[in-house]
Each structure stands twice: as C-alpha cells, then as structure tokens.
GROMACS .gro file of C-alpha atoms in nm:
model
  207
    1VAL     CA    1  -1.889  -0.520   0.430
    2ASN     CA    2  -2.227  -0.354   0.386
    3PRO     CA    3  -2.407  -0.535   0.098
    4GLY     CA    4  -2.586  -0.214   0.007
    5LYS     CA    5  -2.260  -0.029  -0.043
    6ILE     CA    6  -2.128  -0.313  -0.256
    7LEU     CA    7  -2.429  -0.289  -0.486
    8GLU     CA    8  -2.383   0.087  -0.520
    9PHE     CA    9  -2.050   0.061  -0.698
   10GLU     CA   10  -2.087  -0.286  -0.855
   11LYS     CA   11  -2.238  -0.165  -1.183
   12ALA     CA   12  -1.971   0.099  -1.236
   13LEU     CA   13  -1.691  -0.145  -1.157
   14GLU     CA   14  -1.834  -0.416  -1.377
   15ALA     CA   15  -1.864  -0.172  -1.669
   16CYS     CA   16  -1.498  -0.076  -1.632
   17LEU     CA   17  -1.400  -0.441  -1.607
   18GLN     CA   18  -1.590  -0.529  -1.925
   19GLU     CA   19  -1.410  -0.251  -2.112
   20GLN     CA   20  -1.079  -0.382  -1.982
   21ASP     CA   21  -1.165  -0.740  -2.079
   22ALA     CA   22  -1.247  -0.632  -2.433
   23ALA     CA   23  -0.901  -0.481  -2.473
   24THR     CA   24  -0.705  -0.753  -2.287
   25PRO     CA   25  -0.636  -1.093  -2.450
   26ALA     CA   26  -0.707  -1.408  -2.252
   27LEU     CA   27  -0.409  -1.589  -2.100
   28ASN     CA   28  -0.412  -1.866  -2.361
   29GLU     CA   29  -0.400  -1.604  -2.636
   30VAL     CA   30  -0.084  -1.438  -2.506
   31ALA     CA   31   0.221  -1.554  -2.696
   32GLU     CA   32   0.527  -1.675  -2.511
   33SER     CA   33   0.723  -1.386  -2.659
   34ASP     CA   34   0.488  -1.147  -2.476
   35PHE     CA   35   0.592  -1.302  -2.143
   36ASP     CA   36   0.957  -1.269  -2.246
   37ARG     CA   37   0.906  -0.903  -2.330
   38GLY     CA   38   0.737  -0.850  -1.994
   39ARG     CA   39   1.031  -1.009  -1.815
   40ASP     CA   40   1.277  -0.802  -2.014
   41ARG     CA   41   1.089  -0.482  -1.928
   42PHE     CA   42   1.096  -0.573  -1.560
   43VAL     CA   43   1.472  -0.644  -1.569
   44ARG     CA   44   1.535  -0.312  -1.743
   45SER     CA   45   1.321  -0.132  -1.487
   46VAL     CA   46   1.522  -0.286  -1.203
   47GLN     CA   47   1.846  -0.180  -1.368
   48GLN     CA   48   1.716   0.172  -1.418
   49GLY     CA   49   1.605   0.185  -1.055
   50ILE     CA   50   1.950   0.079  -0.933
   51GLU     CA   51   2.115   0.341  -1.154
   52ALA     CA   52   1.877   0.611  -1.025
   53ILE     CA   53   1.963   0.520  -0.664
   54GLU     CA   54   2.335   0.528  -0.744
   55ARG     CA   55   2.293   0.877  -0.895
   56GLY     CA   56   2.117   0.992  -0.577
   57ARG     CA   57   1.781   1.054  -0.743
   58PHE     CA   58   1.600   0.805  -0.519
   59ARG     CA   59   1.677   0.638  -0.189
   60LYS     CA   60   1.434   0.351  -0.230
   61VAL     CA   61   1.259   0.201  -0.532
   62VAL     CA   62   0.991  -0.071  -0.521
   63MET     CA   63   0.944  -0.269  -0.841
   64ALA     CA   64   0.654  -0.494  -0.939
   65ARG     CA   65   0.588  -0.729  -1.227
   66THR     CA   66   0.267  -0.837  -1.395
   67LEU     CA   67   0.132  -1.191  -1.411
   68GLU     CA   68  -0.169  -1.230  -1.640
   69ARG     CA   69  -0.447  -1.479  -1.569
   70ALA     CA   70  -0.773  -1.542  -1.751
   71LEU     CA   71  -1.077  -1.441  -1.546
   72PRO     CA   72  -1.381  -1.668  -1.517
   73GLY     CA   73  -1.692  -1.554  -1.697
   74ALA     CA   74  -1.881  -1.494  -1.372
   75PHE     CA   75  -1.601  -1.284  -1.220
   76SER     CA   76  -1.725  -0.995  -1.005
   77VAL     CA   77  -1.503  -0.719  -0.870
   78SER     CA   78  -1.742  -0.644  -0.584
   79ARG     CA   79  -1.765  -1.011  -0.480
   80LEU     CA   80  -1.386  -1.035  -0.485
   81PHE     CA   81  -1.365  -0.726  -0.264
   82ASP     CA   82  -1.625  -0.876  -0.031
   83SER     CA   83  -1.430  -1.203  -0.011
   84LEU     CA   84  -1.105  -1.020   0.064
   85SER     CA   85  -1.273  -0.830   0.347
   86CYS     CA   86  -1.374  -1.162   0.503
   87LEU     CA   87  -1.037  -1.330   0.447
   88TYR     CA   88  -0.828  -1.034   0.565
   89PRO     CA   89  -1.040  -0.841   0.819
   90LYS     CA   90  -0.740  -0.659   0.971
   91THR     CA   91  -0.591  -0.527   0.647
   92PHE     CA   92  -0.637  -0.204   0.457
   93LEU     CA   93  -0.853  -0.296   0.156
   94SER     CA   94  -0.887  -0.070  -0.146
   95VAL     CA   95  -1.050  -0.075  -0.489
   96PHE     CA   96  -1.027   0.199  -0.750
   97SER     CA   97  -1.042   0.247  -1.125
   98LEU     CA   98  -0.784   0.427  -1.338
   99PRO     CA   99  -0.912   0.525  -1.685
  100GLY     CA  100  -0.715   0.334  -1.944
  101LEU     CA  101  -0.532   0.128  -1.681
  102GLY     CA  102  -0.812  -0.087  -1.541
  103ILE     CA  103  -0.936  -0.164  -1.192
  104TRP     CA  104  -0.698  -0.214  -0.901
  105ILE     CA  105  -0.777  -0.408  -0.584
  106GLY     CA  106  -0.537  -0.426  -0.291
  107ALA     CA  107  -0.506  -0.577   0.055
  108SER     CA  108  -0.223  -0.439   0.266
  109PRO     CA  109  -0.126  -0.485   0.632
  110GLU     CA  110  -0.036  -0.114   0.636
  111MET     CA  111  -0.341   0.081   0.747
  112LEU     CA  112  -0.387   0.419   0.582
  113LEU     CA  113  -0.571   0.612   0.854
  114VAL     CA  114  -0.790   0.508   1.146
  115ARG     CA  115  -0.983   0.768   1.348
  116ASP     CA  116  -1.151   0.703   1.679
  117ASP     CA  117  -1.438   0.891   1.842
  118ARG     CA  118  -1.199   1.131   2.017
  119GLN     CA  119  -1.060   1.282   1.691
  120VAL     CA  120  -0.740   1.081   1.731
  121VAL     CA  121  -0.598   0.957   1.401
  122ASN     CA  122  -0.357   0.664   1.376
  123THR     CA  123  -0.135   0.542   1.095
  124VAL     CA  124   0.165   0.313   1.076
  125ALA     CA  125   0.510   0.301   0.919
  126MET     CA  126   0.583  -0.056   0.811
  127ALA     CA  127   0.880  -0.191   0.616
  128GLY     CA  128   1.134  -0.470   0.618
  129THR     CA  129   1.051  -0.838   0.578
  130MET     CA  130   1.167  -1.145   0.769
  131THR     CA  131   1.041  -1.503   0.744
  132SER     CA  132   1.170  -1.623   1.082
  133THR     CA  133   1.048  -1.494   1.417
  134PRO     CA  134   1.265  -1.198   1.527
  135GLY     CA  135   1.352  -1.200   1.894
  136SER     CA  136   1.403  -0.822   1.904
  137ILE     CA  137   1.459  -0.524   1.677
  138GLY     CA  138   1.829  -0.600   1.702
  139ASP     CA  139   1.770  -0.915   1.496
  140TRP     CA  140   1.677  -0.711   1.190
  141SER     CA  141   1.935  -0.643   0.919
  142PHE     CA  142   2.073  -0.295   0.851
  143LYS     CA  143   1.893  -0.298   0.514
  144ASP     CA  144   1.553  -0.365   0.675
  145VAL     CA  145   1.604  -0.108   0.950
  146ASN     CA  146   1.718   0.152   0.696
  147GLU     CA  147   1.417   0.086   0.471
  148HIS     CA  148   1.186   0.129   0.767
  149HIS     CA  149   1.361   0.452   0.864
  150LEU     CA  150   1.289   0.594   0.517
  151VAL     CA  151   0.916   0.525   0.556
  152SER     CA  152   0.900   0.654   0.913
  153HIS     CA  153   1.095   0.969   0.825
  154TYR     CA  154   0.867   1.035   0.527
  155ILE     CA  155   0.552   1.018   0.741
  156GLY     CA  156   0.702   1.255   0.998
  157GLU     CA  157   0.804   1.502   0.726
  158LEU     CA  158   0.458   1.480   0.568
  159PHE     CA  159   0.293   1.560   0.900
  160ARG     CA  160   0.513   1.866   0.947
  161ASP     CA  161   0.455   1.983   0.588
  162ILE     CA  162   0.076   1.994   0.633
  163GLY     CA  163   0.107   2.181   0.964
  164ILE     CA  164   0.087   1.911   1.230
  165ARG     CA  165   0.292   2.039   1.523
  166ARG     CA  166   0.236   1.758   1.771
  167PHE     CA  167   0.215   1.382   1.717
  168GLU     CA  168   0.318   1.069   1.901
  169LYS     CA  169   0.535   0.791   1.762
  170SER     CA  170   0.568   0.449   1.924
  171GLU     CA  171   0.883   0.244   1.965
  172LYS     CA  172   0.975   0.010   1.682
  173SER     CA  173   0.831  -0.339   1.711
  174SER     CA  174   0.801  -0.653   1.501
  175MET     CA  175   0.458  -0.726   1.354
  176SER     CA  176   0.350  -1.064   1.215
  177VAL     CA  177   0.140  -1.075   0.899
  178GLY     CA  178   0.068  -1.431   0.795
  179HIS     CA  179   0.402  -1.612   0.784
  180LEU     CA  180   0.601  -1.287   0.748
  181PHE     CA  181   0.727  -1.028   0.995
  182HIS     CA  182   0.771  -0.654   0.944
  183ILE     CA  183   0.908  -0.361   1.143
  184GLN     CA  184   0.640  -0.115   1.243
  185GLU     CA  185   0.598   0.216   1.425
  186GLU     CA  186   0.259   0.361   1.508
  187PHE     CA  187   0.187   0.732   1.463
  188LYS     CA  188  -0.089   0.908   1.655
  189VAL     CA  189  -0.225   1.257   1.582
  190ASP     CA  190  -0.480   1.427   1.806
  191LEU     CA  191  -0.682   1.659   1.581
  192GLY     CA  192  -0.837   1.810   1.891
  193ASP     CA  193  -0.499   1.930   2.021
  194ARG     CA  194  -0.471   2.310   2.017
  195GLU     CA  195  -0.135   2.286   1.842
  196ASN     CA  196  -0.299   2.093   1.557
  197GLN     CA  197  -0.588   2.333   1.505
  198GLY     CA  198  -0.700   2.365   1.145
  199ILE     CA  199  -0.584   2.015   1.050
  200SER     CA  200  -0.863   1.799   0.909
  201LEU     CA  201  -0.884   1.435   0.808
  202ASP     CA  202  -0.895   1.548   0.444
  203SER     CA  203  -0.562   1.724   0.479
  204LEU     CA  204  -0.409   1.403   0.617
  205VAL     CA  205  -0.538   1.203   0.322
  206TYR     CA  206  -0.471   1.447   0.041
  207GLY     CA  207  -0.194   1.658   0.191
   0.00000   0.00000   0.00000
C-alpha cells in the first residue's frame, strides 16, 4: 500500500469514525437486552428471507449479523486497511463510508476486476464452502453447486446487459482460501476485441 495514498484519505476516514464513535455506545455500555434484540432481529430476517425464497421473490439470500466491540483509543481506519493489505495480499480489499451508517472495511477472496496491460479484464464467480479438501467438482453438494451457478449466471447476464458480446469462462475448479475451499470460475473480457467495442472499465464497474 502506498503510504502517501493512505495519508490522503486518513483525515476524512478518521472524521467519519469519530462521528460514528460519538453516536455508538461502547461495548460495556450495551445492555444484555440489546444483544437479545439484535439476535431476535437476525432470526426474523432469516425467517423473512426463507419466506421470500419460498414465494419466488429471491433465489438466494445472504444474511449477516452484527457483533459490537469497543475500539481502542488509538484506532486508525487507514492503519487497519494497511495491516489487512499485508495480511491478505491476494484478496480484494475495500474501504468506504456510508453517511449515517459508518465506515465499512472488507477483505474478500473474490476479486472485483483485474485489468492487464492488454486491455483484458478478469473477474471471478465464487460460491460454495467446504472445510475438507475436495478431490473434484463432483465432491461438492448440490446446494453448493447451485449457489455457484446463480453467481456465475448473474455475471454472464450482467455482461450481456451492458453490451459485452464475447467473453471467456473457465471450467469450474476448487479454490482454497485459508482453511476453506470454494467453487470458482474465472471470466475474461478482452476490451480490445472488435465485438466488445464501446465497452469501458467504468461500464463494467457501474453497469
């Protein structure tokens, strides 16, 4: 990570974090009933997600819960981002601020977009999780394969919607990330291809 770039956004991030800290109670000030309410909200959300899938509104829903922790006084968003980049050099790292919702930092094995010097853009469809080493794709459960198909199909449809007429897709393979394994397919788009004329990197990011 370029230290200069870190310094450029550090002040803005720290200002947002201070505003968030002022409105967020420390962990030892959060009553036990607040944790119970958080758990109840999560359970209700899961139930609502299942009902929405059963009604055909969604095909896949990913839920998440919140675990609150008190931050040390010297906490720095930019230093955390810098540390993550060193700990996870092969992941897609992101940091952004949502007004009223705080600052979000993420580290994901799923790369967003990677472009080489030849105007070739790569991305990946990744889904499914297994803790033991899969010998082949046939070792994956129907649920995992189906979840991966949803992600892969979505990327292909997105490409076609923004006008990409030609792209390459690799065979499915198992990818290890830490102690976990995921199904992945790599997508490759040549922006220099005549059939993809007019497609820019911005259109891939923003649709």
